Tab-separated table of C-alpha atoms in Angstrom:
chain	number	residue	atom	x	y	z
A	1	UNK	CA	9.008	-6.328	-18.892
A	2	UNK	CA	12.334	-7.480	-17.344
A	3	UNK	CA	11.583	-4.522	-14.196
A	4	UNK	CA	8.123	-5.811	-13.411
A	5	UNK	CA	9.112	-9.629	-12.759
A	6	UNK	CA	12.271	-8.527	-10.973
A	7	UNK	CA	10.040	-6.465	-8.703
A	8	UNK	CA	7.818	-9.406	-7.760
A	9	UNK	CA	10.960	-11.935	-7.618
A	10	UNK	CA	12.760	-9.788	-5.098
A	11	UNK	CA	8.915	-9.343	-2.892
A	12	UNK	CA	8.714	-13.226	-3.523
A	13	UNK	CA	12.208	-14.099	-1.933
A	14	UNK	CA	11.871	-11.942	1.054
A	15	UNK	CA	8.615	-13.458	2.151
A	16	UNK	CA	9.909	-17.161	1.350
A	17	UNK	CA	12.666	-16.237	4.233
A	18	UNK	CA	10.010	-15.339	6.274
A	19	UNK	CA	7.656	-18.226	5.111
A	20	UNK	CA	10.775	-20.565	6.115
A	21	UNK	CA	11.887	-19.574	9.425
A	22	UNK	CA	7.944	-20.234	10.277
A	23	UNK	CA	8.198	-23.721	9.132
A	24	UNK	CA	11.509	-24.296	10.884
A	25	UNK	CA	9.742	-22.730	13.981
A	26	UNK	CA	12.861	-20.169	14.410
A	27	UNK	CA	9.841	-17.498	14.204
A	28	UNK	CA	6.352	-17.579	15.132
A	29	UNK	CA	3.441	-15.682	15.696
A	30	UNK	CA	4.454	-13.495	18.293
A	31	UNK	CA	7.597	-12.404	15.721
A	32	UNK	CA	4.933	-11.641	12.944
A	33	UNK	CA	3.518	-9.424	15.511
A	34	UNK	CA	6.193	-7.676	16.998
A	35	UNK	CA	7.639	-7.657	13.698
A	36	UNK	CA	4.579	-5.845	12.449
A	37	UNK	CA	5.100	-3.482	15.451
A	38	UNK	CA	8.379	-2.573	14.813
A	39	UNK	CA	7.200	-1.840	11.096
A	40	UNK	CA	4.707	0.438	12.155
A	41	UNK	CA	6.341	2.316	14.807
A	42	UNK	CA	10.203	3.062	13.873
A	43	UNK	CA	10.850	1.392	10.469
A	44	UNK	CA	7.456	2.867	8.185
A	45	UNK	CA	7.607	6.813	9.964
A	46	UNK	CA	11.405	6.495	9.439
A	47	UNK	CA	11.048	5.310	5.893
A	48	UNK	CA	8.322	7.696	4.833
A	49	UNK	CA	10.617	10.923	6.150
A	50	UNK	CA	13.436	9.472	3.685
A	51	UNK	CA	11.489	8.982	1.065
A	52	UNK	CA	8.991	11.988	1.223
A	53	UNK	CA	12.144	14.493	1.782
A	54	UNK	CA	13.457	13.375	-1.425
A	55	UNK	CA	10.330	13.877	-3.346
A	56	UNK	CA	10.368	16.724	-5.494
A	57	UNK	CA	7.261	18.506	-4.940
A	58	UNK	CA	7.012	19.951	-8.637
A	59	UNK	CA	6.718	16.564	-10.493
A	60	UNK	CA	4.260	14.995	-8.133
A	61	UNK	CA	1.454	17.885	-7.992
A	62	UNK	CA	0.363	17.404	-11.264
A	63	UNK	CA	-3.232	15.835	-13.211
A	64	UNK	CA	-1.368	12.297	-11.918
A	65	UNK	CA	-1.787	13.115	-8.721
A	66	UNK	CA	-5.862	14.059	-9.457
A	67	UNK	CA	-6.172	10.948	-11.361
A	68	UNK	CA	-4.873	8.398	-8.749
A	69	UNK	CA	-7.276	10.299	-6.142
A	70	UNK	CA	-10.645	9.944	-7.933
A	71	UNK	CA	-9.118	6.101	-8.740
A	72	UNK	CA	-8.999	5.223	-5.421
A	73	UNK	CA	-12.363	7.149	-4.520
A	74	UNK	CA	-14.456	5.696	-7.427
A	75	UNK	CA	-13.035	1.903	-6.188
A	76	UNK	CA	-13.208	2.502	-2.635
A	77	UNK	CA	-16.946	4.036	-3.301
A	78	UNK	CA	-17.605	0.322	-5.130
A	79	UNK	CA	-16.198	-1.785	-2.496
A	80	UNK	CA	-18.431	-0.103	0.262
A	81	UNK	CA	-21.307	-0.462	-1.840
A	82	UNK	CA	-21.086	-4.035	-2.778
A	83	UNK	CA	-19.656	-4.910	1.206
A	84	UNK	CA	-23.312	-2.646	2.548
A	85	UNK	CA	-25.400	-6.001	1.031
A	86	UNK	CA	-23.017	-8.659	1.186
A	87	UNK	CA	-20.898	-8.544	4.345
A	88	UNK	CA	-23.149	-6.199	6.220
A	89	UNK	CA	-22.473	-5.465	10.371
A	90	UNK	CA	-18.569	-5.000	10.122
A	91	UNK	CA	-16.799	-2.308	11.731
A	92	UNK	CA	-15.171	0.585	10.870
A	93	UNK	CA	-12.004	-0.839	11.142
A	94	UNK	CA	-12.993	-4.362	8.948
A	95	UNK	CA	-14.335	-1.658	6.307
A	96	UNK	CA	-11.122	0.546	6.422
A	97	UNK	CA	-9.073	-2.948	6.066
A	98	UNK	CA	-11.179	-3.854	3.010
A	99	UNK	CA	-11.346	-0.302	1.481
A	100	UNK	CA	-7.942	0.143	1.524
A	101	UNK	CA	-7.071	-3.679	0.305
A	102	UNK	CA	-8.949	-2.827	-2.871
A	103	UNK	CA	-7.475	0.449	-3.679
A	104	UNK	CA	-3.924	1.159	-1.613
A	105	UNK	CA	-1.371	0.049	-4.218
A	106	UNK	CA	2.045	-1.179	-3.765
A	107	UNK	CA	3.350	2.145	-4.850
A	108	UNK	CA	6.566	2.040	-1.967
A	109	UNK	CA	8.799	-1.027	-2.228
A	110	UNK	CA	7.549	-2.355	-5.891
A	111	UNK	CA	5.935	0.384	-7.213
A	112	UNK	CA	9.478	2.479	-7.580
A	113	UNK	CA	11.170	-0.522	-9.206
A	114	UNK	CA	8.525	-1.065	-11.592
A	115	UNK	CA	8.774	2.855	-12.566
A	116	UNK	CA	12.219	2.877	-13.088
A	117	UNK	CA	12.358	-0.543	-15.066
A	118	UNK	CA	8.942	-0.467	-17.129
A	119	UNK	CA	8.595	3.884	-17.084
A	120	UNK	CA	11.698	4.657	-17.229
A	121	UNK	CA	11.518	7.029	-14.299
A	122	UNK	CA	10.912	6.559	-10.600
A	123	UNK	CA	8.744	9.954	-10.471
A	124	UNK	CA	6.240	8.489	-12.477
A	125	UNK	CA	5.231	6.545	-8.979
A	126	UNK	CA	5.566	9.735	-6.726
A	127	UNK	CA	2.029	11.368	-7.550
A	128	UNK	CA	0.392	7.891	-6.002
A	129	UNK	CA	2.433	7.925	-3.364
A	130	UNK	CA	2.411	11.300	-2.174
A	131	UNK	CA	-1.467	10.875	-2.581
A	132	UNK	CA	-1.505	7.804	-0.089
A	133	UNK	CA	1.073	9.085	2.590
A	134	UNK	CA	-0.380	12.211	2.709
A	135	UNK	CA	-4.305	12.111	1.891
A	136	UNK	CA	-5.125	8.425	2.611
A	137	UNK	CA	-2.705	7.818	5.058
A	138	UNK	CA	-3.347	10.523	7.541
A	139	UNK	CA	-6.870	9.678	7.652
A	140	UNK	CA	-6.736	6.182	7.592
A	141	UNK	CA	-4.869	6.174	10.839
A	142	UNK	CA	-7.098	8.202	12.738
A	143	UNK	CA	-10.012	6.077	11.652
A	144	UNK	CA	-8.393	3.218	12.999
A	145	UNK	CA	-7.434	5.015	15.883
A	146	UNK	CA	-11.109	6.249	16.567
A	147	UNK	CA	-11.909	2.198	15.869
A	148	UNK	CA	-9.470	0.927	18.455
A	149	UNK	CA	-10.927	3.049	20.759
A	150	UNK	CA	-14.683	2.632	20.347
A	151	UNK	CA	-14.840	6.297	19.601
A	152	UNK	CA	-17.360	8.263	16.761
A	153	UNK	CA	-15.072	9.656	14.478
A	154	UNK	CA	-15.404	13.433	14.566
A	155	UNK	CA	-13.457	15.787	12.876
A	156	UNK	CA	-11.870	17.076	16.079
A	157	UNK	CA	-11.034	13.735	16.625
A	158	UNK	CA	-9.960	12.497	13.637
A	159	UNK	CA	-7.374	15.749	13.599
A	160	UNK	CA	-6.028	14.960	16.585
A	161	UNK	CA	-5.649	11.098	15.948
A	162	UNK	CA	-3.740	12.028	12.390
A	163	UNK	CA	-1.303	13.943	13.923
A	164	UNK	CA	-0.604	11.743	17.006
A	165	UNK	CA	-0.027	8.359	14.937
A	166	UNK	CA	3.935	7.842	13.775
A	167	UNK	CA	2.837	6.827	10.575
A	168	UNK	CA	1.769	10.458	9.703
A	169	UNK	CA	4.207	12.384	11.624
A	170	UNK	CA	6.383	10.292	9.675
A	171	UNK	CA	5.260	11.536	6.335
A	172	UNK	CA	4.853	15.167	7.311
A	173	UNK	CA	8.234	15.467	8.706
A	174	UNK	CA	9.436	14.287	5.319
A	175	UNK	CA	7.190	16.264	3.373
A	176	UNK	CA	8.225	19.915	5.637
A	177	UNK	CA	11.798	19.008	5.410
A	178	UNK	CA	11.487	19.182	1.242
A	179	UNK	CA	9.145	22.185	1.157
A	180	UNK	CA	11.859	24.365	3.697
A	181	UNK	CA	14.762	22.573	2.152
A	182	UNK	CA	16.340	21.345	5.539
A	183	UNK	CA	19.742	19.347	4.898
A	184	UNK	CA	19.831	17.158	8.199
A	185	UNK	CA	22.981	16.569	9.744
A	186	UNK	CA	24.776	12.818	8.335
A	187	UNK	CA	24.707	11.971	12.125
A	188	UNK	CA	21.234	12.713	12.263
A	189	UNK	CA	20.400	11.076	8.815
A	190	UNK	CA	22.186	7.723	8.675
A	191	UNK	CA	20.336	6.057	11.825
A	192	UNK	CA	16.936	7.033	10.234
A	193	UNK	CA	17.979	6.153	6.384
A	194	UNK	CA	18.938	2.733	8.552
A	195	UNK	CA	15.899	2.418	10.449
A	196	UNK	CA	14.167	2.796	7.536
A	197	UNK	CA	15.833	0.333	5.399
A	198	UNK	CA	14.150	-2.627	7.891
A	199	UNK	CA	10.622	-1.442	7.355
A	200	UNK	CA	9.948	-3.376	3.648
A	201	UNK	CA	11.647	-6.682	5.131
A	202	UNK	CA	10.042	-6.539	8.047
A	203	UNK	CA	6.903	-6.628	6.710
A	204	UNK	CA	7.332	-8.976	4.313
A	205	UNK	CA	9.226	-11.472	7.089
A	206	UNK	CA	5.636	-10.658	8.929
A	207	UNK	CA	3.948	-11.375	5.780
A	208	UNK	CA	5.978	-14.712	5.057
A	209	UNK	CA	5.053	-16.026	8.456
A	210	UNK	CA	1.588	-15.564	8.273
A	211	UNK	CA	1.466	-17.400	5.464
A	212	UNK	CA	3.163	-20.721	6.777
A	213	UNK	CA	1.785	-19.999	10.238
A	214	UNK	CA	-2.471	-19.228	9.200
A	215	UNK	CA	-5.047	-20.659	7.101
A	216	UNK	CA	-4.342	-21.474	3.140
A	217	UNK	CA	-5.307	-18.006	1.044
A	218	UNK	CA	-8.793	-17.573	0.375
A	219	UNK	CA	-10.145	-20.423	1.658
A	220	UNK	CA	-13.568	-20.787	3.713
A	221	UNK	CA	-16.055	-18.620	3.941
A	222	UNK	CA	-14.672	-15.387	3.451
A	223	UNK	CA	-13.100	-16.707	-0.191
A	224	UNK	CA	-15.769	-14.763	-2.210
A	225	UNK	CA	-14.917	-11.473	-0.096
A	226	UNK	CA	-10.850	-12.006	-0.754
A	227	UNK	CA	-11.835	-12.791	-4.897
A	228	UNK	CA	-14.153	-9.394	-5.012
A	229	UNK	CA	-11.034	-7.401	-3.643
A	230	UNK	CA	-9.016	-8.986	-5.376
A	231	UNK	CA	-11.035	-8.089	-9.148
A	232	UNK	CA	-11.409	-4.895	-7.738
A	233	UNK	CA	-7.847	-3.787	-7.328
A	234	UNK	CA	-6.355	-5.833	-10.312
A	235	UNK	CA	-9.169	-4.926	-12.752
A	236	UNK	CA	-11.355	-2.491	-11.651
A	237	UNK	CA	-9.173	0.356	-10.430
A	238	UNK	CA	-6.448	0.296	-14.025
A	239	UNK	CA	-9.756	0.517	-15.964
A	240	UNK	CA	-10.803	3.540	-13.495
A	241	UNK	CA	-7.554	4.870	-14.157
A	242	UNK	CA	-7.698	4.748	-17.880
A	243	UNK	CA	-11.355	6.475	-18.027
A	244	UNK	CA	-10.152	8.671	-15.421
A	245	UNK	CA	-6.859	9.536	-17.570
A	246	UNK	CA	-8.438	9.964	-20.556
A	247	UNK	CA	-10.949	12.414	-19.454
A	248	UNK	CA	-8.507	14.290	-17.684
A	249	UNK	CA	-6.104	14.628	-21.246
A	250	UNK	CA	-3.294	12.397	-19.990
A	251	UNK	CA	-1.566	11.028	-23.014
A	252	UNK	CA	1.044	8.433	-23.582
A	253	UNK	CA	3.690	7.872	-21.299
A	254	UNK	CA	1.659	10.206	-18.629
A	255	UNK	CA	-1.060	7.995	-19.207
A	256	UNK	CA	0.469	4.653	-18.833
A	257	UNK	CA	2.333	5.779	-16.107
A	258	UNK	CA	-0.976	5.964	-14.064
A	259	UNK	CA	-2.501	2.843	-15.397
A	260	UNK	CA	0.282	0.885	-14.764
A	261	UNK	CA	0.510	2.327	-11.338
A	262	UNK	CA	-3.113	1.841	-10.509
A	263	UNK	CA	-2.640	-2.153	-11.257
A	264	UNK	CA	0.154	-2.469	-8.503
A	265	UNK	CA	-1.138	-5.344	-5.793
A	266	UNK	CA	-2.603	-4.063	-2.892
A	267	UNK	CA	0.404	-2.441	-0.126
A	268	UNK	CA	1.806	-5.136	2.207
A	269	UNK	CA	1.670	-2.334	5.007
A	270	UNK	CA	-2.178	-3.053	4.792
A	271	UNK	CA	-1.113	-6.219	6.588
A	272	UNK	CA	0.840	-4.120	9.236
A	273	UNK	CA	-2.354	-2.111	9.636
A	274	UNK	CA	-4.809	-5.213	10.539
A	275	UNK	CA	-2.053	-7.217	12.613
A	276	UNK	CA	-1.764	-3.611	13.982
A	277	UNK	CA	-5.048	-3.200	15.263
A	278	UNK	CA	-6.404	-6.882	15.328
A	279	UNK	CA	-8.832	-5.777	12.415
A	280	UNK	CA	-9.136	-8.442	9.372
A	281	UNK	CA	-5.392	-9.796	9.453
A	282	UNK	CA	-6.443	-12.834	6.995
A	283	UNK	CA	-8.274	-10.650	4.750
A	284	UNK	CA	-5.696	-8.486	4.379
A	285	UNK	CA	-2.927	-11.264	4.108
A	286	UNK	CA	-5.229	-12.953	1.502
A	287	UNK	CA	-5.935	-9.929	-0.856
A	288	UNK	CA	-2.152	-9.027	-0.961
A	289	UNK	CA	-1.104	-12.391	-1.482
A	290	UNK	CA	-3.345	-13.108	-4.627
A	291	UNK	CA	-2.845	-9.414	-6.095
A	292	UNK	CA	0.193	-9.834	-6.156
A	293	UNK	CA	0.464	-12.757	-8.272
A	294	UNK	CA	-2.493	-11.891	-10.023
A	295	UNK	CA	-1.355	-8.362	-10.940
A	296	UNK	CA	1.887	-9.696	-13.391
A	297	UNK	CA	-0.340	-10.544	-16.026
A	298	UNK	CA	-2.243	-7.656	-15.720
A	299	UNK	CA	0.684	-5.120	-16.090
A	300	UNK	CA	2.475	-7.207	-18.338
A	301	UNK	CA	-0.875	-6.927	-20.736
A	302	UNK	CA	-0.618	-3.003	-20.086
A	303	UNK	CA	2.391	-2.546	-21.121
A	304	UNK	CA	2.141	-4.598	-24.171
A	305	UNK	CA	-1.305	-2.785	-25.149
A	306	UNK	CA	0.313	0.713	-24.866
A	307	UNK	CA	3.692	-0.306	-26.362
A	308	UNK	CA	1.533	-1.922	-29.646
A	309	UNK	CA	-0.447	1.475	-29.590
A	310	UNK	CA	2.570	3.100	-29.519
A	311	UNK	CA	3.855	1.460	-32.843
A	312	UNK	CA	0.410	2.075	-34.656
């Protein structure tokens, strides 16, 4: 219990700094945004090679993996069906921003605290995130790319744009550098284990300031489309999980591992995606915002359920 509100407290502190410097006007808008940029371009690729190289391969290919997959299919499959009739004429890009804010968890920066405090071990968390920096990920970015560009995503396309964004090449250096077992140089390692280390506070800095700096949370008329995401990542997908699970034979700690996972708040690099390219920034801002708080009692009531069925 003690890992899952120190995960949130530390999240919490970093984007009151940034929420601050807004409000003393030492940052504004145009830092959110180039601190957003410098997220996405050198901080995330640089992080995901240091965290994807130390990965090991044989304890994240496993029914885990399977399970988070259909997860985020079966809630990503809901929230396009319920957005066809009631926010119809978006683009590709709004619908990626949505899709992803209802079923991307916050496997990276709280999701491997949370492991190692409430599961006991961080690889618990690397089947989801393997699955979203190298399945989701990938194609995410050359949607958006195809978006950006006012292009019809083809396959051809859609290749080329995964392999040209930093985000990917990021995560498929790591991944080649674990399956040949490269040992970089320290020289070479130490700037990018550094350059990685600013991504998280970067984008929660970005994150803080759009809060001060932009509308209250879920206010107006696009409340109702924050609240659906919102029930959708915090309830839906940790019930998908469970069914999912279950059917699959996951037991017990395997199990739990994957519910708990699945009830993470939706990724703050969602944000760095829509201030990225201009594509629902406050929906994005919102849905993180509110999953976040709203996902504590949720894996707090996880954890208690499995640790009573534990003791039965």
């Amino acid at each position: 219990m003690t890992g899952v509100l120190e995960g949130f407290a530390t999240i919490a502190v970093i984007v009151a700094v940034g929420w601050v410097l807004a409000d003393r006007r030492i940052l504004d808008e145009s830092a959110q945004v180039n601190l957003s940029r410098l997220a996405f371009y050198v901080a995330s690729p640089a992080l995901l090679l240091t965290v994807m190289q130390r990965t090991p391969l044989s304890q994240v290919l496993s029914t885990n993996l399977v399970t988070s997959l259909i997860s985020f299919v079966v809630v990503v499959g809901a929230y396009l069906a319920i957005a066809r009739f009631r926010w119809a004429g978006g683009t590709l890009g709004s619908r990626l921003i949505g899709s992803l804010s209802a079923a991307y968890v916050n496997a990276g920066n709280l999701g491997i605290p949370i492991a190692l405090y409430v599961l006991g071990d961080v690889a618990w968390v690397a089947p989801t995130l393997l699955m979203q920096l190298l399945i989701i990920t990938p194609v995410a970015m050359a949607l958006f790319d195809s978006d950006a560009r006012g292009e019809r995503p083809t396959l051809l396309r859609s290749a080329r744009r995964m392999f040209s964004n930093p985000i990917t090449l990021g995560a498929i250096a790591g991944l080649l550098i674990a399956v040949f077992d490269i040992h970089l140089p320290r020289v070479v390692a130490a700037p990018i284990e550094l350059l990685g280390a600013m991504a998280v506070p970067s984008m929660l800095v970005a994150f803080g300031i759009s809060l001060r700096r932009g509308p209250r949370p879920a206010t107006g008329r696009g409340a109702a489309h924050v609240w659906t995401i919102v029930v959708l990542k915090t309830l839906l997908m940790p019930a998908v999980a469970l069914g999912v699970g279950l059917a699959l034979g996951l037991r017990r700690e395997a199990l739990f591992a994957v519910v708990v996972t699945a009830a993470l708040p939706t990724a703050q690099n969602i944000f760095t995606y829509a201030v990225r390219y201009r594509r629902e920034v406050g929906l994005a801002r919102d849905v993180i915002f509110i999953s976040t708080f709203a996902s504590v009692p949720v894996i707090l009531a996880v954890a208690a359920l499995f640790h009573w069925l534990a003791g039965v």
